[in-house]
Amino acid sequence: DEQRAPVMLEHVLRSTVAHHPSVQAALAREDVAEAELMRARGAFDPALSVRGALRHGGYYELRRVDAELRAPTPWLGAEFWAGYRYGRDVDDETRYPGYYSDQTLDRGELRAGVRVPLLRDRALDDRRAVRARAELAVDGAQQVRALALIELERRAAAAYWYWVAAGRG
């Protein structure tokens, strides 16, 4: 006759938590909620845009590059931006008149600014609303997981003690 180690309540609880489908489902819902929160936070990532043009073969020949970095913030719907623009005529400026709206100084132009809504979207905008909902969804998923664990441990402990009381433990 082999001696077997007694089954302890801690073993039953650990195994139940590790393998029960309700816990796995709660963890999966929590992962989905955290992924949605990450996506919602991504709406506040800075965005870099670069545009360039080379007009060649026409009356106005021009080289142009325009780079801009925009960074939305969660504070009052404000958005910061900075950019650099460079535009020069390809040909000698004395031969042809320039297309002045695309020309810059010889070293280009730097620009920066901030946009703060005065009324619309100041208190709440789509990006902040989506982020707030995602944060609440993560908190809710964590609470559901905690409740599932408590209920599962309660049921596993009750089954264990019924099993012990039946003389099998």
PDB file of N, CA and C in Angstrom, residues 55 60-64 85-91 93 96-106 108-109:
ATOM      1  N   ARG A  55       8.303  70.616 -58.001  1.00  0.00           N
ATOM      2  CA  ARG A  55       7.625  71.019 -59.231  1.00  0.00           C
ATOM      3  C   ARG A  55       8.706  71.291 -60.261  1.00  0.00           C
ATOM      4  N   TYR A  60       6.563  77.624 -62.888  1.00  0.00           N
ATOM      5  CA  TYR A  60       7.059  77.762 -61.526  1.00  0.00           C
ATOM      6  C   TYR A  60       7.699  76.453 -61.106  1.00  0.00           C
ATOM      7  N   GLU A  61       8.998  76.436 -60.942  1.00  0.00           N
ATOM      8  CA  GLU A  61       9.703  75.243 -60.487  1.00  0.00           C
ATOM      9  C   GLU A  61      10.101  75.470 -59.034  1.00  0.00           C
ATOM     10  N   LEU A  62       9.820  74.481 -58.215  1.00  0.00           N
ATOM     11  CA  LEU A  62       9.986  74.684 -56.782  1.00  0.00           C
ATOM     12  C   LEU A  62      10.346  73.392 -56.069  1.00  0.00           C
ATOM     13  N   ARG A  63      11.143  73.502 -55.034  1.00  0.00           N
ATOM     14  CA  ARG A  63      11.397  72.415 -54.072  1.00  0.00           C
ATOM     15  C   ARG A  63      10.730  72.823 -52.768  1.00  0.00           C
ATOM     16  N   ARG A  64      10.055  71.858 -52.153  1.00  0.00           N
ATOM     17  CA  ARG A  64       9.384  72.178 -50.901  1.00  0.00           C
ATOM     18  C   ARG A  64       9.361  70.955 -49.995  1.00  0.00           C
ATOM     19  N   ARG A  85       9.346  74.286 -42.302  1.00  0.00           N
ATOM     20  CA  ARG A  85       8.990  74.342 -43.714  1.00  0.00           C
ATOM     21  C   ARG A  85      10.148  74.975 -44.475  1.00  0.00           C
ATOM     22  N   TYR A  86      10.427  74.387 -45.619  1.00  0.00           N
ATOM     23  CA  TYR A  86      11.468  74.928 -46.493  1.00  0.00           C
ATOM     24  C   TYR A  86      10.957  74.887 -47.925  1.00  0.00           C
ATOM     25  N   GLY A  87      11.074  76.012 -48.628  1.00  0.00           N
ATOM     26  CA  GLY A  87      10.648  76.052 -50.014  1.00  0.00           C
ATOM     27  C   GLY A  87      11.504  77.044 -50.796  1.00  0.00           C
ATOM     28  N   ARG A  88      12.048  76.597 -51.915  1.00  0.00           N
ATOM     29  CA  ARG A  88      12.911  77.447 -52.749  1.00  0.00           C
ATOM     30  C   ARG A  88      12.582  77.215 -54.206  1.00  0.00           C
ATOM     31  N   ASP A  89      12.772  78.273 -54.987  1.00  0.00           N
ATOM     32  CA  ASP A  89      12.687  78.131 -56.438  1.00  0.00           C
ATOM     33  C   ASP A  89      13.870  77.317 -56.920  1.00  0.00           C
ATOM     34  N   VAL A  90      13.648  76.455 -57.888  1.00  0.00           N
ATOM     35  CA  VAL A  90      14.725  75.663 -58.468  1.00  0.00           C
ATOM     36  C   VAL A  90      15.584  76.546 -59.371  1.00  0.00           C
ATOM     37  N   ASP A  91      14.953  77.398 -60.153  1.00  0.00           N
ATOM     38  CA  ASP A  91      15.686  78.246 -61.093  1.00  0.00           C
ATOM     39  C   ASP A  91      16.122  79.544 -60.427  1.00  0.00           C
ATOM     40  N   GLU A  93      16.086  83.126 -59.328  1.00  0.00           N
ATOM     41  CA  GLU A  93      14.938  83.964 -59.034  1.00  0.00           C
ATOM     42  C   GLU A  93      14.871  85.206 -59.916  1.00  0.00           C
ATOM     43  N   TYR A  96      12.658  84.210 -63.423  1.00  0.00           N
ATOM     44  CA  TYR A  96      11.219  83.988 -63.353  1.00  0.00           C
ATOM     45  C   TYR A  96      10.695  84.542 -62.030  1.00  0.00           C
ATOM     46  N   PRO A  97       9.508  85.019 -62.026  1.00  0.00           N
ATOM     47  CA  PRO A  97       8.922  85.432 -60.744  1.00  0.00           C
ATOM     48  C   PRO A  97       8.646  84.187 -59.896  1.00  0.00           C
ATOM     49  N   GLY A  98       8.806  84.305 -58.587  1.00  0.00           N
ATOM     50  CA  GLY A  98       8.598  83.166 -57.694  1.00  0.00           C
ATOM     51  C   GLY A  98       7.130  82.963 -57.372  1.00  0.00           C
ATOM     52  N   TYR A  99       6.837  81.782 -56.953  1.00  0.00           N
ATOM     53  CA  TYR A  99       5.490  81.456 -56.487  1.00  0.00           C
ATOM     54  C   TYR A  99       5.557  81.636 -54.982  1.00  0.00           C
ATOM     55  N   TYR A 100       5.270  82.814 -54.493  1.00  0.00           N
ATOM     56  CA  TYR A 100       5.657  83.257 -53.161  1.00  0.00           C
ATOM     57  C   TYR A 100       5.018  82.490 -52.018  1.00  0.00           C
ATOM     58  N   SER A 101       3.861  81.894 -52.208  1.00  0.00           N
ATOM     59  CA  SER A 101       3.213  81.215 -51.084  1.00  0.00           C
ATOM     60  C   SER A 101       3.991  79.976 -50.643  1.00  0.00           C
ATOM     61  N   ASP A 102       4.813  79.415 -51.525  1.00  0.00           N
ATOM     62  CA  ASP A 102       5.600  78.240 -51.161  1.00  0.00           C
ATOM     63  C   ASP A 102       7.039  78.568 -50.798  1.00  0.00           C
ATOM     64  N   GLN A 103       7.479  79.792 -51.020  1.00  0.00           N
ATOM     65  CA  GLN A 103       8.863  80.137 -50.735  1.00  0.00           C
ATOM     66  C   GLN A 103       9.040  80.457 -49.260  1.00  0.00           C
ATOM     67  N   THR A 104      10.212  80.160 -48.763  1.00  0.00           N
ATOM     68  CA  THR A 104      10.571  80.491 -47.388  1.00  0.00           C
ATOM     69  C   THR A 104      11.887  81.245 -47.412  1.00  0.00           C
ATOM     70  N   LEU A 105      12.330  81.643 -46.256  1.00  0.00           N
ATOM     71  CA  LEU A 105      13.659  82.248 -46.151  1.00  0.00           C
ATOM     72  C   LEU A 105      14.700  81.197 -46.507  1.00  0.00           C
ATOM     73  N   ASP A 106      15.937  81.606 -46.688  1.00  0.00           N
ATOM     74  CA  ASP A 106      16.951  80.668 -47.165  1.00  0.00           C
ATOM     75  C   ASP A 106      17.215  79.510 -46.213  1.00  0.00           C
ATOM     76  N   GLY A 108      14.705  78.264 -44.204  1.00  0.00           N
ATOM     77  CA  GLY A 108      13.402  77.687 -43.901  1.00  0.00           C
ATOM     78  C   GLY A 108      12.690  78.453 -42.804  1.00  0.00           C
ATOM     79  N   GLU A 109      11.612  77.886 -42.342  1.00  0.00           N
ATOM     80  CA  GLU A 109      10.796  78.520 -41.304  1.00  0.00           C
ATOM     81  C   GLU A 109      10.450  77.504 -40.214  1.00  0.00           C
TER      82      GLU A 109
END
